[in-house]
């Protein structure tokens, strides 16, 4: 078996990716995600903090990372005693750098006396940190000014480790993804947003010099993973979404962040419900409520109770659903506090009514489902275009199931109008299901016929 380290020095320095079969063999039968979890566990055993996920393992095996940073090197040596970097299939550090490896004399920081500070990954230091500022946010430049690059973070000399401008850019990327999604939906931004997450991982690998910045970076990277996961979720890429949500949950637990943990469980419960794993949705929502127990946000706990109610409804347990809905109503009625999570800006009366509508739909209580969905449409603020389309699509589905085809077609046509402004595979799928249910009424209703005709158009079919 030929390892990446056997490549010629010229190849090593050329930048061409040479696969690392040696490292792949060490993974054995474990999946990349399982192996990444083992890496994180090994890091904790020796007091290191690495943000390893399946994508990192894939990049190592593909040869994109020819030599890991010092923190990862210590972890790998701990996992595979007696092996050096070349034994693991990596290129020697001096061959990658084109100069002798730096001395490994420990450096200390005031926050962590005596702790050896990990250095930057050879191929992911200054260049990739600048790429987060330019290649990451700028990768969505086609979206216009919605993805700004902070002036302090524009190209120029970059620090060896992440500082305030880089971390602020991660946080801004999260806000911008949410803004773009609210206005335009997930279509067209999922992969670009994933690039920003990749660059955030590079910053995590490089580390920071202060604990407070490290906490912010971990929180920002976790929220970014949730945002990218939501884009995958809304685009129908459930497996990808599940992976991103699990990554955020791991980050939350590794950094001891209950707010991030509650958010991750909330999204996980939502995804599980959409995927038909209703018992998992209940458990995830209950775990989120446990994580949120000490947080100053009744609204977050209300949302998690609604997620739990949706799980019970999916299981056909009306009593469990109604009990969770009662808890949600009690918490929601207390109103927002002064420290509500920033990501919960979407959660208001319209979203509350929509989640209730989902519960009644799952229980086949169509009069209640239609009533709640109609409330959601009426209460939704105009600038949340994606949610207006989502709620109107839900209303169309409820009306169709409730035997009101012309009203359903009218709501479906309204949704199609909104889909000229947003893109969402999820909403399109809902409309497709409604169209199938309305087909028997096409001959007797001009409005139903128009809706079905527009659904046959390629643009309408793809949202």
XYZ file of C-alpha atoms in Angstrom:
463
model
C 0.000 0.000 0.000
C 1.437 3.361 -0.989
C 0.900 6.229 1.407
C 0.706 9.892 0.600
C 4.070 10.333 2.232
C 5.715 8.323 -0.540
C 4.902 11.011 -3.101
C 7.857 12.890 -4.444
C 8.811 16.173 -2.762
C 7.782 17.971 -5.894
C 4.314 16.491 -5.759
C 4.045 17.269 -2.101
C 4.794 20.877 -2.711
C 2.710 21.258 -5.815
C -0.628 21.483 -4.060
C -2.114 18.503 -5.961
C -4.258 16.346 -3.677
C -2.845 12.818 -3.289
C -5.211 10.417 -1.475
C -4.103 9.061 1.878
C -4.999 5.332 1.867
C -2.939 4.722 5.019
C -5.181 6.966 7.071
C -8.239 5.451 5.401
C -7.082 1.984 6.466
C -6.740 3.167 10.065
C -10.407 4.163 10.046
C -11.362 0.574 9.275
C -15.079 -0.217 9.259
C -16.073 2.935 11.100
C -17.963 5.607 9.185
C -16.276 9.021 8.817
C -18.690 10.430 11.416
C -17.935 7.613 13.880
C -14.206 8.047 13.367
C -14.512 11.824 13.836
C -16.298 11.183 17.144
C -13.415 8.912 18.188
C -10.965 11.707 17.346
C -12.908 14.165 19.516
C -12.984 11.669 22.404
C -9.225 11.121 22.113
C -8.685 14.888 22.121
C -10.622 15.252 25.371
C -8.518 12.498 26.931
C -5.364 14.573 26.492
C -6.915 17.991 27.082
C -7.020 19.111 23.447
C -9.982 20.749 21.713
C -10.467 19.900 18.055
C -13.599 20.379 15.975
C -13.357 17.177 13.967
C -16.257 16.052 11.799
C -16.874 13.682 8.907
C -15.853 16.310 6.361
C -12.473 16.764 8.010
C -11.853 13.015 7.876
C -12.903 12.997 4.226
C -10.497 15.801 3.420
C -7.632 13.966 5.118
C -8.382 10.760 3.239
C -8.682 12.658 -0.055
C -5.270 14.238 0.516
C -6.575 17.794 0.814
C -4.919 17.997 4.238
C -1.412 16.763 3.666
C -0.201 17.559 7.169
C -2.446 18.237 10.195
C -1.926 21.064 12.644
C -0.089 20.416 15.896
C -3.250 19.834 17.921
C -4.479 17.143 15.541
C -0.998 15.640 15.393
C -0.984 15.171 19.169
C -4.436 13.595 19.045
C -3.489 11.191 16.248
C -0.296 10.200 18.057
C -2.386 9.514 21.157
C -4.797 7.365 19.138
C -2.035 5.456 17.345
C 0.943 5.211 19.748
C 4.366 4.749 18.207
C 3.404 6.227 14.832
C 4.677 9.518 13.481
C 3.051 11.619 10.761
C 4.554 9.649 7.875
C 3.343 6.412 9.462
C -0.171 7.931 9.329
C 0.185 8.698 5.632
C 0.887 12.412 5.949
C 3.574 14.428 4.189
C 6.370 15.594 6.513
C 5.749 19.104 7.763
C 8.973 20.500 6.343
C 8.085 19.202 2.866
C 4.721 20.953 2.982
C 6.092 24.215 4.305
C 9.114 24.243 2.043
C 11.252 25.057 5.083
C 12.256 23.261 8.281
C 9.509 22.591 10.759
C 9.232 25.158 13.502
C 10.419 24.367 16.965
C 7.776 22.770 19.162
C 8.720 24.718 22.272
C 5.539 25.110 24.310
C 4.043 28.558 24.429
C 1.699 29.663 27.154
C -1.194 32.038 27.348
C -2.527 33.852 30.427
C -5.814 31.965 30.098
C -4.241 28.503 30.011
C -0.933 28.460 31.884
C 1.381 25.744 30.729
C -0.857 24.689 27.834
C 0.926 24.140 24.559
C -0.763 26.328 21.995
C -1.482 24.493 18.738
C -0.109 26.056 15.608
C -1.877 26.596 12.312
C -2.364 23.772 9.875
C 0.370 24.248 7.239
C -1.998 24.560 4.299
C -4.766 26.331 6.203
C -3.156 29.230 8.016
C -3.122 32.784 6.741
C -4.413 31.964 3.265
C -7.504 30.104 4.424
C -8.334 32.538 7.174
C -8.334 35.285 4.577
C -10.424 32.989 2.396
C -13.124 32.981 5.053
C -13.358 36.731 4.710
C -13.237 36.739 0.921
C -14.013 33.277 -0.421
C -16.639 32.431 2.202
C -18.989 35.426 2.379
C -17.948 36.554 -1.090
C -18.975 33.148 -2.416
C -22.545 34.371 -2.206
C -21.849 37.731 -3.795
C -24.538 36.947 -6.333
C -27.038 37.543 -3.540
C -26.042 41.190 -3.498
C -25.401 43.260 -0.372
C -27.069 40.713 1.913
C -23.714 39.045 2.584
C -21.419 41.867 3.684
C -17.789 41.423 4.551
C -16.829 43.538 7.571
C -14.287 46.204 6.665
C -11.910 44.901 9.327
C -12.087 41.450 7.763
C -11.266 42.293 4.176
C -8.184 40.848 2.505
C -4.903 41.856 3.993
C -2.371 40.500 6.475
C -4.185 37.929 8.581
C -3.267 36.853 12.096
C -1.953 33.368 12.713
C -4.954 32.753 14.937
C -8.532 33.937 14.696
C -9.234 37.311 16.249
C -12.194 39.610 16.666
C -12.673 40.399 12.921
C -12.679 36.733 11.901
C -15.075 35.700 14.667
C -17.355 38.645 13.915
C -17.424 37.488 10.278
C -18.572 34.013 11.368
C -21.348 35.554 13.444
C -22.349 37.843 10.577
C -22.468 34.893 8.175
C -25.030 33.226 10.469
C -27.200 36.352 10.532
C -26.990 36.773 6.779
C -27.950 33.166 6.029
C -31.044 33.621 8.187
C -31.910 36.877 6.483
C -31.484 35.475 2.983
C -33.468 32.355 3.899
C -36.335 34.414 5.336
C -36.558 36.477 2.167
C -35.568 34.032 -0.559
C -35.616 30.475 0.831
C -32.883 27.847 0.809
C -32.732 27.332 -2.935
C -29.392 28.430 -4.388
C -27.568 29.277 -1.144
C -27.102 25.883 0.517
C -23.765 24.964 -1.022
C -22.410 28.496 -0.770
C -23.297 28.672 2.894
C -21.494 25.371 3.380
C -18.322 27.025 2.137
C -18.514 29.541 4.979
C -18.877 26.680 7.455
C -15.798 25.054 5.976
C -13.806 28.231 6.552
C -15.132 28.467 10.110
C -13.731 24.978 10.689
C -10.349 26.226 9.480
C -10.496 28.953 12.116
C -11.381 26.377 14.770
C -8.446 24.241 13.742
C -6.087 27.199 14.055
C -7.386 28.153 17.499
C -7.526 31.480 19.310
C -5.449 33.133 21.967
C -8.201 34.030 24.426
C -10.809 31.807 26.029
C -13.635 34.293 25.500
C -12.905 34.436 21.774
C -12.705 30.659 21.670
C -16.140 30.384 23.248
C -17.566 32.821 20.712
C -15.945 30.984 17.817
C -17.325 27.616 18.940
C -20.779 29.115 19.435
C -20.614 30.847 16.046
C -19.450 27.696 14.271
C -22.220 25.708 15.959
C -24.874 28.212 14.929
C -23.432 28.262 11.419
C -23.697 24.449 11.273
C -27.349 24.730 12.328
C -28.014 27.372 9.679
C -26.429 25.278 6.933
C -28.281 22.244 8.290
C -31.559 24.121 8.041
C -30.831 25.013 4.410
C -30.226 21.306 3.760
C -33.403 20.448 5.668
C -35.520 22.919 3.704
C -33.977 21.670 0.448
C -34.997 18.081 1.197
C -31.441 16.899 1.942
C -32.404 15.223 5.201
C -29.237 13.130 5.605
C -27.050 16.225 5.230
C -29.227 18.165 7.653
C -29.012 15.391 10.235
C -25.212 15.453 9.986
C -25.011 19.232 10.429
C -27.379 19.186 13.396
C -25.370 16.393 15.027
C -22.200 18.404 14.465
C -23.731 21.427 16.193
C -24.864 19.254 19.097
C -21.347 17.846 19.470
C -19.907 21.365 19.422
C -22.401 22.464 22.075
C -21.538 19.604 24.398
C -17.814 19.934 23.821
C -17.931 23.636 24.721
C -20.558 23.314 27.488
C -23.054 25.651 25.779
C -26.652 24.818 26.857
C -28.188 27.465 24.578
C -26.536 25.965 21.513
C -27.471 22.474 22.724
C -31.142 23.458 23.070
C -31.095 24.963 19.580
C -29.526 21.810 18.126
C -32.126 19.581 19.772
C -34.909 21.890 18.569
C -33.764 21.570 14.959
C -33.213 17.833 15.361
C -36.773 17.387 16.614
C -38.089 19.407 13.661
C -36.134 17.282 11.175
C -37.150 14.015 12.826
C -40.807 14.973 12.553
C -40.461 15.871 8.874
C -38.684 12.551 8.249
C -41.441 10.560 9.947
C -39.338 9.620 12.992
C -41.892 10.917 15.453
C -40.653 9.187 18.594
C -37.201 10.616 17.940
C -38.843 14.027 17.558
C -40.441 13.672 20.997
C -37.177 12.619 22.622
C -35.140 15.351 20.961
C -37.684 18.002 21.973
C -37.675 16.729 25.564
C -33.860 16.752 25.600
C -33.953 20.323 24.318
C -36.311 21.322 27.118
C -33.906 19.781 29.611
C -30.992 21.741 28.115
C -33.055 24.957 28.156
C -34.194 24.518 31.754
C -31.745 27.065 33.158
C -31.926 29.542 30.269
C -33.854 32.836 30.612
C -36.212 32.161 27.699
C -39.803 31.012 28.115
C -40.237 31.425 24.356
C -37.527 28.852 23.642
C -39.180 26.394 26.009
C -42.530 27.094 24.343
C -41.055 26.310 20.933
C -39.552 23.072 22.230
C -42.907 22.107 23.762
C -44.505 22.685 20.357
C -41.875 20.431 18.766
C -42.756 17.773 21.324
C -46.470 18.225 20.596
C -45.762 17.666 16.902
C -43.987 14.411 17.728
C -46.895 13.144 19.813
C -49.301 14.116 17.038
C -47.226 12.185 14.524
C -47.512 9.142 16.788
C -51.286 9.592 16.894
C -51.200 10.369 20.630
C -53.795 13.147 20.980
C -53.527 13.258 24.772
C -49.738 13.669 24.697
C -50.071 16.301 21.984
C -52.675 18.327 23.851
C -50.668 18.217 27.093
C -47.575 19.536 25.291
C -49.676 22.198 23.548
C -51.016 23.327 26.934
C -47.465 23.721 28.273
C -46.481 25.618 25.141
C -49.448 27.987 25.485
C -48.646 28.717 29.134
C -45.007 29.506 28.321
C -45.771 31.490 25.160
C -48.320 33.665 26.945
C -45.596 34.934 29.282
C -44.203 36.863 26.339
C -40.610 37.368 25.217
C -37.943 38.186 27.771
C -34.960 40.476 27.515
C -32.512 37.686 26.650
C -34.246 35.731 23.901
C -31.873 33.878 21.527
C -31.151 35.851 18.372
C -32.041 32.913 16.128
C -35.604 32.857 17.491
C -36.600 36.093 15.777
C -38.906 34.012 13.526
C -40.922 32.694 16.478
C -44.038 34.766 17.006
C -47.801 34.315 16.851
C -47.708 33.280 13.176
C -45.139 30.528 13.725
C -47.007 29.397 16.836
C -50.250 29.058 14.834
C -48.418 27.210 12.058
C -46.976 24.654 14.480
C -50.427 24.129 15.978
C -51.773 23.590 12.457
C -49.160 20.891 11.888
C -50.299 19.102 15.044
C -53.966 19.124 14.039
C -53.071 17.996 10.519
C -51.143 15.017 11.874
C -54.186 14.112 13.973
C -56.484 14.454 10.920
C -58.413 17.243 12.641
C -58.838 19.279 9.457
C -61.187 22.014 10.715
C -58.690 22.933 13.453
C -55.768 22.555 11.049
C -57.354 24.956 8.551
C -58.239 27.457 11.294
C -54.679 27.513 12.661
C -53.096 27.649 9.196
C -55.321 30.557 8.224
C -54.282 32.364 11.406
C -50.629 31.747 10.546
C -51.066 33.291 7.085
C -52.906 36.323 8.469
C -50.425 36.940 11.288
C -47.191 36.482 9.324
C -45.207 39.671 8.737
C -44.838 40.466 5.008
C -41.026 40.424 4.902
C -40.902 36.741 5.917
C -41.703 35.697 2.363
C -40.588 32.087 2.748
C -42.816 31.589 5.782
C -45.772 33.240 4.049
C -45.352 30.735 1.220
C -44.980 27.849 3.680
C -48.064 28.749 5.700
C -50.166 29.345 2.586
C -49.086 25.965 1.201
C -50.111 24.354 4.488
C -53.477 26.095 4.305
C -53.972 24.779 0.766
C -53.205 21.257 1.914
C -55.591 21.469 4.861
C -58.399 22.816 2.695
C -57.874 20.053 0.154
C -57.937 17.389 2.854
C -61.004 19.022 4.359
C -62.980 18.746 1.122
C -62.824 22.403 0.039
C -61.128 22.143 -3.369
C -61.747 25.641 -4.750
C -60.441 27.339 -1.608
C -57.471 24.966 -1.664
C -56.729 25.874 -5.282
C -56.912 29.592 -4.470
C -54.413 29.141 -1.630
C -52.229 27.024 -3.917
C -52.204 29.757 -6.547
C -51.253 32.290 -3.892
C -48.346 30.069 -2.879
C -47.150 29.768 -6.469
C -47.130 33.560 -6.717
C -44.910 33.726 -3.645
C -42.596 31.064 -5.082
C -41.529 33.569 -7.736
C -39.656 35.271 -4.888
C -38.401 32.280 -2.887
C -37.177 28.753 -3.536
C -37.960 25.814 -1.272
C -38.152 22.148 -2.196
C -40.149 21.582 0.963
C -42.908 24.015 -0.049
C -42.953 22.684 -3.597
C -43.401 19.169 -2.241
C -46.387 20.301 -0.186
C -47.992 21.863 -3.253
C -47.364 18.727 -5.288
C -49.216 16.656 -2.694
C -52.106 19.132 -2.760
C -52.218 19.031 -6.560
C -52.534 15.255 -6.530
C -55.449 15.475 -4.124
C -57.203 18.120 -6.265
C -56.902 16.323 -9.614
C -60.363 14.686 -9.348
C -61.918 18.168 -9.145
C -60.198 19.611 -12.233
C -63.104 19.174 -14.620
C -65.639 20.939 -12.425
C -63.599 23.927 -11.235
C -61.803 26.520 -13.320
C -59.712 27.555 -10.310
C -58.588 23.999 -9.649
C -57.801 23.617 -13.340
C -55.673 26.772 -13.313
C -53.761 25.620 -10.244
C -53.064 22.199 -11.758
C -52.012 23.813 -15.027
C -49.524 26.082 -13.284
C -48.153 23.162 -11.280
C -47.261 21.460 -14.563
C -44.917 24.320 -15.515
C -41.244 23.510 -14.918
C -40.681 26.677 -12.879
C -43.639 25.922 -10.639
C -42.660 22.293 -10.309
C -39.220 23.169 -9.072
C -40.060 26.232 -6.991
